[in-house]
Short mmCIF file of C-alpha atoms and ligand atoms in Angstrom, two decimals:
data_model
loop_
_atom_site.label_atom_id
_atom_site.label_comp_id
_atom_site.label_asym_id
_atom_site.label_seq_id
_atom_site.Cartn_x
_atom_site.Cartn_y
_atom_site.Cartn_z
CA UNK V 8 43.11 230.95 316.89
CA UNK V 9 40.21 231.60 314.52
CA UNK V 10 42.55 232.26 311.63
CA UNK V 11 43.93 228.76 312.00
CA UNK V 12 40.63 227.10 311.30
CA UNK V 13 40.29 227.47 307.52
CA UNK V 14 43.58 225.74 306.84
CA UNK V 15 42.86 222.96 309.34
CA UNK V 16 39.43 222.49 307.83
CA UNK V 17 40.91 222.27 304.35
CA UNK V 18 43.15 219.51 305.62
CA UNK V 19 40.20 217.86 307.31
CA UNK V 20 38.29 217.88 304.06
CA UNK V 21 41.16 216.08 302.32
CA UNK V 22 41.27 213.55 305.16
CA UNK V 23 37.53 212.97 304.88
CA UNK V 24 37.64 212.51 301.12
CA UNK V 25 40.55 210.08 301.27
CA UNK V 26 38.85 208.15 304.08
CA UNK V 27 35.50 207.89 302.32
CA UNK V 28 36.83 206.94 298.91
CA UNK V 29 39.51 204.72 300.45
CA UNK V 30 36.79 202.92 302.41
CA UNK V 31 34.88 202.22 299.22
CA UNK V 32 38.02 200.84 297.57
CA UNK V 33 38.76 198.81 300.71
CA UNK V 34 35.28 197.29 300.82
CA UNK V 35 35.40 196.41 297.13
CA UNK V 36 38.87 194.87 297.51
CA UNK V 37 37.84 192.98 300.63
CA UNK V 38 34.80 191.55 298.87
CA UNK V 39 36.68 190.53 295.75
CA UNK V 40 39.61 189.06 297.64
CA UNK V 41 37.35 187.18 300.06
CA UNK V 42 35.47 185.76 297.07
CA UNK V 43 38.73 184.82 295.40
CA UNK V 44 39.97 183.24 298.61
CA UNK V 45 36.98 180.87 298.81
CA UNK V 46 36.67 180.36 295.06
CA UNK V 47 36.81 176.82 293.69
CA UNK V 48 39.12 178.11 290.94
CA UNK V 49 42.70 177.65 292.13
CA UNK V 50 44.37 180.55 290.26
CA UNK V 51 41.81 182.97 291.71
CA UNK V 52 42.59 181.64 295.16
CA UNK V 53 46.32 182.12 294.64
CA UNK V 54 45.82 185.63 293.33
CA UNK V 55 43.76 186.53 296.38
CA UNK V 56 46.31 185.02 298.74
CA UNK V 57 49.18 186.91 297.10
CA UNK V 58 47.24 190.18 297.30
CA UNK V 59 46.29 189.67 300.93
CA UNK V 60 49.73 188.61 302.08
CA UNK V 61 51.60 191.33 300.18
CA UNK V 62 49.44 194.15 301.48
CA UNK V 63 49.20 192.84 305.03
CA UNK V 64 52.82 191.85 305.19
CA UNK V 65 54.55 195.06 304.18
CA UNK V 66 54.68 198.65 305.32
CA UNK V 67 51.81 200.85 304.23
CA UNK V 68 54.17 203.76 303.75
CA UNK V 69 56.35 201.74 301.39
CA UNK V 70 53.23 200.67 299.52
CA UNK V 71 52.30 204.32 299.07
CA UNK V 72 55.84 205.12 297.90
CA UNK V 73 55.63 202.30 295.40
CA UNK V 74 52.40 203.56 293.96
CA UNK V 75 53.59 207.16 293.91
CA UNK V 76 57.29 207.00 293.06
CA UNK V 77 57.90 203.60 291.46
CA UNK V 78 54.86 203.08 289.24
CA UNK V 79 55.59 206.18 287.07
CA UNK V 80 58.96 204.69 286.13
CA UNK V 81 59.56 202.14 283.38
CA UNK V 82 58.47 199.44 282.87
CA UNK V 83 55.20 200.44 284.55
CA UNK V 84 54.80 204.01 283.39
CA UNK V 85 51.65 204.50 285.41
CA UNK V 86 51.33 208.05 286.65
CA UNK V 87 48.72 208.63 289.33
CA UNK V 88 47.89 211.80 291.20
CA UNK V 89 48.81 211.91 294.87
CA UNK V 90 45.13 211.85 295.75
CA UNK V 91 44.47 208.76 293.63
CA UNK V 92 47.48 207.02 295.14
CA UNK V 93 46.23 207.83 298.63
CA UNK V 94 42.75 206.46 297.94
CA UNK V 95 43.97 203.35 296.12
CA UNK V 96 46.88 202.66 298.46
CA UNK V 97 44.89 202.98 301.68
CA UNK V 98 42.01 201.04 300.14
CA UNK V 99 44.20 198.18 298.96
CA UNK V 100 45.94 198.00 302.32
CA UNK V 101 42.86 197.90 304.53
CA UNK V 102 41.04 195.78 301.94
CA UNK V 103 43.59 193.02 302.53
CA UNK V 104 42.71 192.92 306.22
CA UNK V 105 39.02 193.24 305.39
CA UNK V 106 39.22 190.23 303.08
CA UNK V 107 40.28 188.03 305.96
CA UNK V 108 37.58 189.45 308.21
CA UNK V 109 34.95 188.83 305.55
CA UNK V 110 36.20 185.35 304.80
CA UNK V 111 35.90 184.49 308.48
CA UNK V 112 32.40 185.92 308.58
CA UNK V 113 31.34 183.97 305.49
CA UNK V 114 32.65 180.76 306.99
CA UNK V 115 30.87 181.50 310.23
CA UNK V 116 27.43 181.48 308.59
CA UNK V 117 25.87 178.22 309.81
CA UNK V 118 26.14 175.30 307.39
CA UNK V 119 22.41 174.78 307.56
CA UNK V 120 21.88 177.99 305.58
CA UNK V 121 23.76 176.66 302.57
CA UNK V 122 21.98 173.32 302.94
CA UNK V 123 18.60 175.02 302.96
CA UNK V 124 19.59 176.87 299.78
CA UNK V 125 20.63 173.61 298.20
CA UNK V 126 17.35 171.94 299.16
CA UNK V 127 15.45 174.89 297.66
CA UNK V 128 17.54 174.59 294.50
CA UNK V 129 18.79 178.18 294.68
CA UNK V 130 21.63 178.88 292.24
CA UNK V 131 25.12 179.36 293.70
CA UNK V 132 24.89 183.07 292.84
CA UNK V 133 21.60 183.55 294.64
CA UNK V 134 22.79 181.48 297.54
CA UNK V 135 25.82 183.66 298.03
CA UNK V 136 24.39 187.05 297.17
CA UNK V 137 20.99 186.79 298.83
CA UNK V 138 21.51 184.39 301.72
CA UNK V 139 25.13 183.98 302.80
CA UNK V 140 26.62 187.41 302.15
CA UNK V 141 23.96 189.48 303.95
CA UNK V 142 24.47 187.37 307.04
CA UNK V 143 28.25 187.52 306.76
CA UNK V 144 28.22 191.30 306.30
CA UNK V 145 26.31 191.75 309.52
CA UNK V 146 28.84 189.64 311.40
CA UNK V 147 31.70 191.54 309.76
CA UNK V 148 30.51 194.97 310.86
CA UNK V 149 32.17 195.22 314.28
CA UNK V 150 35.64 194.18 313.03
CA UNK V 151 34.99 196.16 309.86
CA UNK V 152 34.37 199.29 311.91
CA UNK V 153 37.78 198.88 313.49
CA UNK V 154 39.39 198.59 310.07
CA UNK V 155 37.72 201.73 308.74
CA UNK V 156 38.87 203.68 311.78
CA UNK V 157 42.33 202.26 311.14
CA UNK V 158 42.06 203.55 307.60
CA UNK V 159 41.14 207.01 308.88
CA UNK V 160 44.20 207.07 311.10
CA UNK V 161 46.41 205.79 308.28
CA UNK V 162 45.47 208.82 306.20
CA UNK V 163 48.00 210.82 308.24
CA UNK V 164 50.69 209.12 306.12
CA UNK V 165 49.51 210.70 302.88
CA UNK V 166 51.38 213.95 303.55
CA UNK V 167 54.50 211.96 302.73
CA UNK V 168 53.26 211.71 299.18
CA UNK V 169 52.57 215.47 299.11
CA UNK V 170 48.88 215.59 300.09
CA UNK V 171 47.92 218.36 302.51
CA UNK V 172 45.73 216.41 304.90
CA UNK V 173 44.74 217.27 308.44
CA UNK V 174 47.97 216.02 310.05
CA UNK V 175 50.06 217.88 307.47
CA UNK V 176 48.21 221.14 308.01
CA UNK V 177 48.54 220.79 311.76
CA UNK V 178 52.29 220.39 311.52
CA UNK V 179 52.55 223.25 309.07
CA UNK V 180 50.53 225.60 311.26
CA UNK V 181 52.46 224.57 314.30
CA UNK V 182 55.71 225.58 312.66
CA UNK V 183 54.25 228.92 311.59
CA UNK V 184 52.50 229.91 314.81
CA UNK V 185 54.03 227.79 317.58
CA UNK V 186 50.52 227.42 319.08
CA UNK V 187 51.38 223.78 319.64
CA UNK V 188 48.82 222.87 322.27
CA UNK V 189 45.87 224.49 320.48
CA UNK V 190 46.70 223.12 317.07
CA UNK V 191 47.43 219.53 318.02
CA UNK V 192 44.56 219.57 320.50
CA UNK V 193 42.24 220.58 317.73
CA UNK V 194 43.67 218.00 315.34
CA UNK V 195 43.20 215.29 317.95
CA UNK V 196 39.60 216.36 318.45
CA UNK V 197 38.85 216.34 314.73
CA UNK V 198 40.25 212.82 314.26
CA UNK V 199 38.25 211.69 317.25
CA UNK V 200 35.02 213.16 315.92
CA UNK V 201 35.61 211.58 312.50
CA UNK V 202 36.20 208.19 314.12
CA UNK V 203 32.96 208.58 316.05
CA UNK V 204 31.13 209.38 312.82
CA UNK V 205 32.43 206.15 311.30
CA UNK V 206 31.28 204.34 314.41
CA UNK V 207 27.85 205.87 314.20
CA UNK V 208 27.47 205.14 310.50
CA UNK V 209 28.42 201.52 310.96
CA UNK V 210 26.04 201.15 313.88
CA UNK V 211 23.19 202.47 311.77
CA UNK V 212 24.12 200.05 309.03
CA UNK V 213 24.25 197.22 311.52
CA UNK V 214 20.85 198.13 312.86
CA UNK V 215 19.47 198.15 309.34
CA UNK V 216 20.98 194.77 308.46
CA UNK V 217 19.97 193.27 311.78
CA UNK V 218 16.33 194.24 311.44
CA UNK V 219 14.15 191.58 313.01
CA UNK V 220 17.10 189.71 314.39
CA UNK V 221 18.05 189.43 317.99
CA UNK V 222 21.74 189.70 317.64
CA UNK V 223 24.36 191.84 319.31
CA UNK V 224 21.67 193.31 321.53
CA UNK V 225 19.99 195.08 318.66
CA UNK V 226 16.33 195.45 317.71
CA UNK M 16 22.94 142.70 300.30
CA UNK M 17 20.02 144.35 301.95
CA UNK M 18 17.58 142.11 303.69
CA UNK M 19 13.94 142.84 303.09
CA UNK M 20 12.64 140.69 305.86
CA UNK M 21 8.94 141.35 305.95
CA UNK M 22 7.68 142.17 302.56
CA UNK M 23 4.26 143.68 302.62
CA UNK M 24 1.72 144.76 300.07
CA UNK M 25 2.64 148.41 299.94
CA UNK M 26 1.82 150.27 296.74
CA UNK M 27 5.52 150.00 295.86
CA UNK M 28 5.05 146.35 295.17
CA UNK M 29 2.36 146.71 292.56
CA UNK M 30 4.35 146.39 289.34
CA UNK M 31 2.32 148.84 287.23
CA UNK M 32 3.37 151.68 289.55
CA UNK M 33 6.91 152.87 288.90
CA UNK M 34 8.31 153.94 292.26
CA UNK M 35 8.59 157.65 293.01
CA UNK M 36 11.87 157.05 294.81
CA UNK M 37 14.18 154.11 294.26
CA UNK M 38 17.48 153.30 295.94
CA UNK M 39 19.31 150.48 294.21
CA UNK M 40 22.42 149.14 295.88
CA UNK M 41 23.30 152.56 297.26
CA UNK M 42 26.52 152.71 299.23
CA UNK M 43 27.86 155.71 301.09
CA UNK M 44 31.15 155.75 302.94
CA UNK M 45 32.91 158.29 305.10
CA UNK M 46 36.48 157.07 304.90
CA UNK M 47 36.49 153.64 306.50
CA UNK M 48 32.96 153.97 307.79
CA UNK M 49 30.22 152.53 305.58
CA UNK M 50 27.11 154.53 306.40
CA UNK M 51 24.78 153.16 303.72
CA UNK M 52 25.53 149.57 302.78
CA UNK M 53 24.09 148.45 299.43
CA UNK M 54 20.77 149.92 300.36
CA UNK M 55 17.64 149.04 298.39
CA UNK M 56 14.45 150.96 298.99
CA UNK M 57 11.47 151.76 296.81
CA UNK M 58 8.79 154.25 297.72
CA UNK M 59 5.59 154.54 295.73
CA UNK M 60 3.97 157.80 294.79
CA UNK M 61 1.98 159.15 297.71
CA UNK M 62 3.45 156.67 300.13
CA UNK M 63 4.42 157.81 303.63
CA UNK M 64 7.47 156.03 304.92
CA UNK M 65 8.74 156.44 308.47
CA UNK M 66 12.38 155.63 309.15
CA UNK M 67 13.39 154.65 312.64
CA UNK M 68 16.52 153.22 314.13
CA UNK M 69 19.42 153.79 316.49
CA UNK M 70 21.59 156.89 316.39
CA UNK M 71 24.33 156.72 313.78
CA UNK M 72 22.59 154.04 311.73
CA UNK M 73 22.49 156.26 308.63
CA UNK M 74 18.94 157.60 308.69
CA UNK M 75 19.89 161.22 308.08
CA UNK M 76 22.40 160.14 305.47
CA UNK M 77 19.64 158.36 303.57
CA UNK M 78 17.67 161.61 303.31
CA UNK M 79 20.76 163.70 302.64
CA UNK M 80 21.90 161.64 299.67
CA UNK M 81 18.39 161.82 298.25
CA UNK M 82 18.53 165.61 298.63
CA UNK M 83 21.99 165.48 296.94
CA UNK M 84 23.53 167.09 300.01
CA UNK M 85 25.96 164.17 299.97
CA UNK M 86 27.37 162.17 297.10
CA UNK M 87 27.14 158.40 296.97
CA UNK M 88 29.94 155.95 296.33
CA UNK M 89 28.00 153.24 294.58
CA UNK M 90 24.54 152.37 293.34
CA UNK M 91 21.75 154.38 291.77
CA UNK M 92 19.07 156.65 293.17
CA UNK M 93 16.06 157.43 291.01
CA UNK M 94 13.38 160.02 291.55
CA UNK M 95 10.26 159.56 289.45
CA UNK M 96 12.23 157.27 287.17
CA UNK M 97 15.08 159.71 286.61
CA UNK M 98 18.52 158.86 287.95
CA UNK M 99 19.78 161.47 290.37
CA UNK M 100 23.53 161.17 290.02
CA UNK M 101 23.71 160.08 286.41
CA UNK M 102 22.05 161.15 283.21
CA UNK M 103 21.66 159.48 279.87
CA UNK M 104 23.98 160.94 277.23
CA UNK M 105 23.33 161.12 273.49
CA UNK M 106 23.90 157.39 273.04
CA UNK M 107 21.65 156.53 275.94
CA UNK M 108 24.43 155.35 278.22
CA UNK M 109 24.69 156.82 281.69
CA UNK M 110 27.26 159.49 282.44
CA UNK M 111 27.76 161.50 285.65
CA UNK M 112 25.02 164.10 285.92
CA UNK M 113 25.78 167.70 285.10
CA UNK M 114 24.95 170.33 287.70
CA UNK M 115 22.08 171.52 285.54
CA UNK M 116 20.56 168.09 285.13
CA UNK M 117 20.87 167.47 288.83
CA UNK M 118 19.12 170.72 289.66
CA UNK M 119 16.24 169.61 287.49
CA UNK M 120 15.79 166.31 289.27
CA UNK M 121 16.49 167.82 292.68
CA UNK M 122 13.57 170.16 292.15
CA UNK M 123 11.22 167.23 292.69
CA UNK M 124 12.53 166.79 296.23
CA UNK M 125 12.06 169.11 299.20
CA UNK M 126 13.49 168.82 302.67
CA UNK M 127 12.73 170.05 306.17
CA UNK M 128 15.57 170.07 308.66
CA UNK M 129 15.76 169.44 312.36
CA UNK M 130 17.19 172.92 312.91
CA UNK M 131 14.67 174.73 310.62
CA UNK M 132 17.39 176.66 308.76
CA UNK M 133 15.13 179.61 308.00
CA UNK M 134 16.84 182.66 306.53
CA UNK M 135 17.15 184.94 309.58
CA UNK M 136 17.41 188.19 307.62
CA UNK M 137 14.18 187.64 305.72
CA UNK M 138 10.58 187.86 306.83
CA UNK M 139 8.38 184.79 306.85
CA UNK M 140 6.90 185.92 303.56
CA UNK M 141 10.33 186.41 301.96
CA UNK M 142 11.50 183.06 303.25
CA UNK M 143 8.65 181.38 301.41
CA UNK M 144 8.71 183.46 298.21
CA UNK M 145 12.48 183.63 297.65
CA UNK M 146 13.00 180.29 295.92
CA UNK M 147 9.77 180.29 293.88
CA UNK M 148 10.71 183.70 292.46
CA UNK M 149 14.39 182.98 291.89
CA UNK M 150 14.24 179.33 290.88
CA UNK M 151 10.79 178.76 289.39
CA UNK M 152 10.59 182.24 287.92
CA UNK M 153 7.23 183.01 289.50
CA UNK M 154 6.07 186.58 289.46
CA UNK M 155 6.15 188.35 292.78
CA UNK M 156 2.36 188.46 293.06
CA UNK M 157 2.03 184.77 292.22
CA UNK M 158 4.71 183.82 294.71
CA UNK M 159 3.06 185.92 297.38
CA UNK M 160 -0.27 184.32 296.81
CA UNK M 161 1.28 180.87 296.98
CA UNK M 162 3.06 181.84 300.19
CA UNK M 163 -0.12 183.15 301.73
CA UNK M 164 -2.02 179.97 300.90
CA UNK M 165 0.69 177.76 302.33
CA UNK M 166 1.15 179.86 305.42
CA UNK M 167 -2.60 179.72 305.99
CA UNK M 168 -2.40 175.95 305.67
CA UNK M 169 0.24 175.80 308.41
CA UNK M 170 -1.75 178.27 310.49
CA UNK M 171 0.60 181.23 310.25
CA UNK M 172 -1.25 183.61 307.98
CA UNK M 173 -0.91 186.33 310.62
CA UNK M 174 2.89 186.08 310.80
CA UNK M 175 3.76 187.04 307.22
CA UNK M 176 5.82 190.08 308.16
CA UNK M 177 7.52 188.55 311.17
CA UNK M 178 11.15 187.56 311.19
CA UNK M 179 12.15 184.01 312.20
CA UNK M 180 13.67 185.23 315.47
CA UNK M 181 10.23 186.54 316.45
CA UNK M 182 8.61 183.10 316.17
CA UNK M 183 8.55 180.05 318.42
CA UNK M 184 10.40 176.94 317.34
CA UNK M 185 7.18 175.24 316.32
CA UNK M 186 6.16 178.24 314.24
CA UNK M 187 9.56 178.40 312.62
CA UNK M 188 9.36 174.75 311.67
CA UNK M 189 5.92 175.29 310.15
CA UNK M 190 7.34 178.15 308.08
CA UNK M 191 10.13 175.81 306.96
CA UNK M 192 7.51 173.29 305.84
CA UNK M 193 5.63 175.97 303.91
CA UNK M 194 8.89 177.14 302.35
CA UNK M 195 9.70 173.66 301.10
CA UNK M 196 6.15 173.11 299.83
CA UNK M 197 6.22 176.37 297.89
CA UNK M 198 8.56 174.65 295.44
CA UNK M 199 5.83 172.05 294.77
CA UNK M 200 8.05 169.02 295.32
CA UNK M 201 6.78 165.51 294.65
CA UNK M 202 8.79 164.07 297.49
CA UNK M 203 9.21 165.63 300.93
CA UNK M 204 11.91 164.64 303.36
CA UNK M 205 11.59 165.30 307.08
CA UNK M 206 14.63 164.72 309.25
CA UNK M 207 13.62 164.64 312.91
CA UNK M 208 11.68 167.83 312.41
CA UNK M 209 10.34 167.87 315.97
CA UNK M 210 13.52 166.89 317.79
CA UNK M 211 14.59 170.46 318.46
CA UNK M 212 11.17 171.40 319.83
CA UNK M 213 9.66 171.36 323.28
CA UNK M 214 7.11 168.56 323.59
CA UNK M 215 4.17 170.94 323.62
CA UNK M 216 5.27 172.46 320.30
CA UNK M 217 5.72 169.09 318.58
CA UNK M 218 2.00 168.60 318.24
CA UNK M 219 1.41 171.64 316.06
CA UNK M 220 4.14 170.57 313.64
CA UNK M 221 2.94 166.97 313.51
CA UNK M 222 -0.59 168.21 312.87
CA UNK M 223 0.63 170.13 309.87
CA UNK M 224 2.38 167.05 308.52
CA UNK M 225 -0.75 165.01 309.15
CA UNK M 226 -2.88 167.48 307.21
CA UNK M 227 -0.32 167.50 304.43
CA UNK M 228 -0.58 163.74 304.21
CA UNK M 229 -4.35 163.92 303.87
CA UNK M 230 -4.55 166.75 301.41
CA UNK M 231 -1.77 166.00 298.96
CA UNK M 232 -0.60 163.05 297.02
CA UNK M 233 2.83 163.83 298.35
CA UNK M 234 5.44 161.13 298.83
CA UNK M 235 7.01 161.49 302.24
CA UNK M 236 10.05 160.03 303.90
CA UNK M 237 10.45 160.94 307.51
CA UNK M 238 13.08 160.11 310.03
CA UNK M 239 11.48 160.26 313.44
CA UNK M 240 11.90 159.25 317.04
CA UNK M 241 8.19 159.65 317.66
CA UNK M 242 6.98 156.10 317.42
CA UNK M 243 3.40 157.11 318.16
CA UNK M 244 3.32 159.42 315.20
CA UNK M 245 5.07 156.90 312.92
CA UNK M 246 2.54 154.26 313.88
CA UNK M 247 -0.46 156.42 313.21
CA UNK M 248 0.76 158.31 310.14
CA UNK M 249 3.02 156.06 308.09
CA UNK M 250 2.03 153.51 305.48
CA UNK M 251 5.29 151.72 306.07
CA UNK M 252 7.95 151.78 308.75
CA UNK M 253 11.58 150.96 308.02
CA UNK M 254 13.86 149.99 310.86
CA UNK M 255 17.38 151.06 310.04
CA UNK M 256 20.45 149.41 311.42
CA UNK M 257 24.07 149.77 310.34
CA UNK M 258 23.27 151.34 307.03
CA UNK M 259 20.69 148.81 305.97
CA UNK M 260 16.98 148.36 306.28
CA UNK M 261 16.99 145.68 308.87
CA UNK M 262 13.26 145.16 308.90
CA UNK M 263 10.25 146.88 307.41
CA UNK M 264 6.52 146.54 307.33
CA UNK M 265 3.25 148.25 308.05
CA UNK M 266 3.21 150.05 311.39
CA UNK M 267 1.06 147.30 312.88
CA UNK M 268 3.46 144.62 311.75
CA UNK M 269 6.64 146.37 312.74
CA UNK M 270 5.49 147.76 316.07
CA UNK M 271 3.08 144.98 316.94
CA UNK M 272 5.04 141.98 315.84
CA UNK M 273 8.68 142.73 315.06
CA UNK M 274 10.41 139.65 313.66
CA UNK M 275 14.05 140.35 314.28
CA UNK M 276 15.99 140.60 317.46
CA UNK M 277 17.56 144.00 316.82
CA UNK M 278 14.19 145.50 316.04
CA UNK M 279 12.66 144.06 319.18
CA UNK M 280 15.57 145.32 321.29
CA UNK M 281 15.35 148.80 319.78
CA UNK M 282 11.59 149.06 320.23
CA UNK M 283 11.63 147.87 323.81
CA UNK M 284 14.46 150.29 324.60
CA UNK M 285 12.42 153.13 323.09
CA UNK M 286 9.33 152.07 325.01
CA UNK M 287 11.22 152.02 328.28
CA UNK M 288 12.52 155.51 327.66
CA UNK M 289 8.95 156.82 327.45
N1 ATP C 4 30.25 164.43 307.20
C1 ATP C 4 30.53 163.28 307.85
N2 ATP C 4 31.81 162.86 307.96
C2 ATP C 4 32.10 161.70 308.60
N3 ATP C 4 31.19 160.91 309.17
C3 ATP C 4 29.91 161.27 309.10
C4 ATP C 4 29.51 162.47 308.44
N4 ATP C 4 28.16 162.59 308.53
C5 ATP C 4 27.75 161.51 309.21
N5 ATP C 4 28.78 160.71 309.56
C6 ATP C 4 28.69 159.44 310.28
O1 ATP C 4 27.81 158.59 309.59
C7 ATP C 4 27.05 157.82 310.49
C8 ATP C 4 25.58 157.95 310.16
O2 ATP C 4 25.17 159.27 310.40
P1 ATP C 4 23.66 159.74 310.29
O3 ATP C 4 23.64 161.18 310.60
O4 ATP C 4 23.09 159.30 309.02
O5 ATP C 4 22.99 158.92 311.48
P2 ATP C 4 21.49 158.97 312.00
O6 ATP C 4 20.93 157.62 311.84
O7 ATP C 4 20.76 160.09 311.38
O8 ATP C 4 21.70 159.24 313.53
P3 ATP C 4 20.86 160.20 314.53
O9 ATP C 4 19.65 159.41 314.93
O10 ATP C 4 21.79 160.40 315.68
O11 ATP C 4 20.53 161.45 313.81
C9 ATP C 4 27.41 158.28 311.87
O12 ATP C 4 28.30 157.34 312.43
C10 ATP C 4 28.09 159.60 311.65
O13 ATP C 4 29.08 159.81 312.61
MG1 MG C 5 20.04 162.01 312.01
#
């Protein structure tokens, strides 16, 4: 049993890295695409819509295959490591869902906030960055938490582009040792703990953003 | 055209004083609905004008177009002699105002809303210093000092580090007044600022407005349902009906001796309700 752990932990470490970096990519994509989606500039809006619909509307696995197997071929000739593909692919995919969540949250900020900004003559940049976005982010945290946990679970697909993540190591060890119950039990537990860590982190963030506000039962 | 039924000797009528706010033939439509109908209104510097009238008559719209929260379909609005929606181009003819020009003129106007609209994620102090720092370019220390003075004026110097959710409605509205004043506007707009408050909290907000009227040479336009306050505070009362000023005069004239039928009907309906 003990001798299984190092390999499983190596896989876990890959899973953690892909999840963390993928989350960052996802948040950046969500933010950019949400901004594009509400932009007054039509081509930016179209670009955002195409991105969102393509990545929401097709299989994540096929997206990963595209990035890993198709992009290196002509006419693209873009060669990425399996790790980079995992981070970018998972990030782009969840970012597309996140963009819609964020857009909803931005629209849900009461109109009076934008009107107060207008009356105070705040610039559009300040209005968005200092007043609207902080409020929208807070509202987007609960659905955002779900998406990040989704991203964590999606990392189990990256073994199909040759990364040795937690799920891959579990399957590998199972074949070698046939300690099926122990290995998959442990893998289940590790995923669960990681999901709880995401939960905890997001709750702390929510608490921080919600300081002074009576919202969602906090503070 | 607008009917100016009772014309009284308000400062606006003395020709040497250019009006601080002027509406000339202003029309605002929402689709088929004409909300402001060739409205003419001049307000002198320092004048306090109360606007009363039935629901849906366009009172809020009047303030909102002056704050440039809404566009107008026809006419001209001037603030301190500068047109709000148009600007003179190189040849001196008027062209639609650029965003930058409009921000400049808009800076002379401040507004307080019925629903306060404080920034919930910022403390009282941040609410008041945000715009002076970002828009006027004040240094943090200057902005803080200004905020502290204004918050002392509205009686909230002990709430600087509180968040809006930790304040009563009346306190929140006083913060909103301080926040608007921190931009040093020449004209302040109040749209039913006590309507969302319990009666016992109205008084503290009205007191602040009263003090403001005494201490500053601020031009004020306020939409209100509080006839008592309008009567005591305003230099002039405008009765609004169907997008026009149906009748106007000093409080004594308008409340004591309304000339037109609609005005009389409205005032007696309001009196009965109280
Ligand atoms: N954004 C809008 N779109 C369409 N119609 C509008 C809009 N805003 C206001 N209106 C209409 O314009 C008319 C005037 O509205 P306004 O808010 O100025 O009235 P008001 O005199 O302030 O009324 P109240 O005393 O109820 O606040 C109303 O009939 C209202 O329904
Ligand atoms: Mg109104």
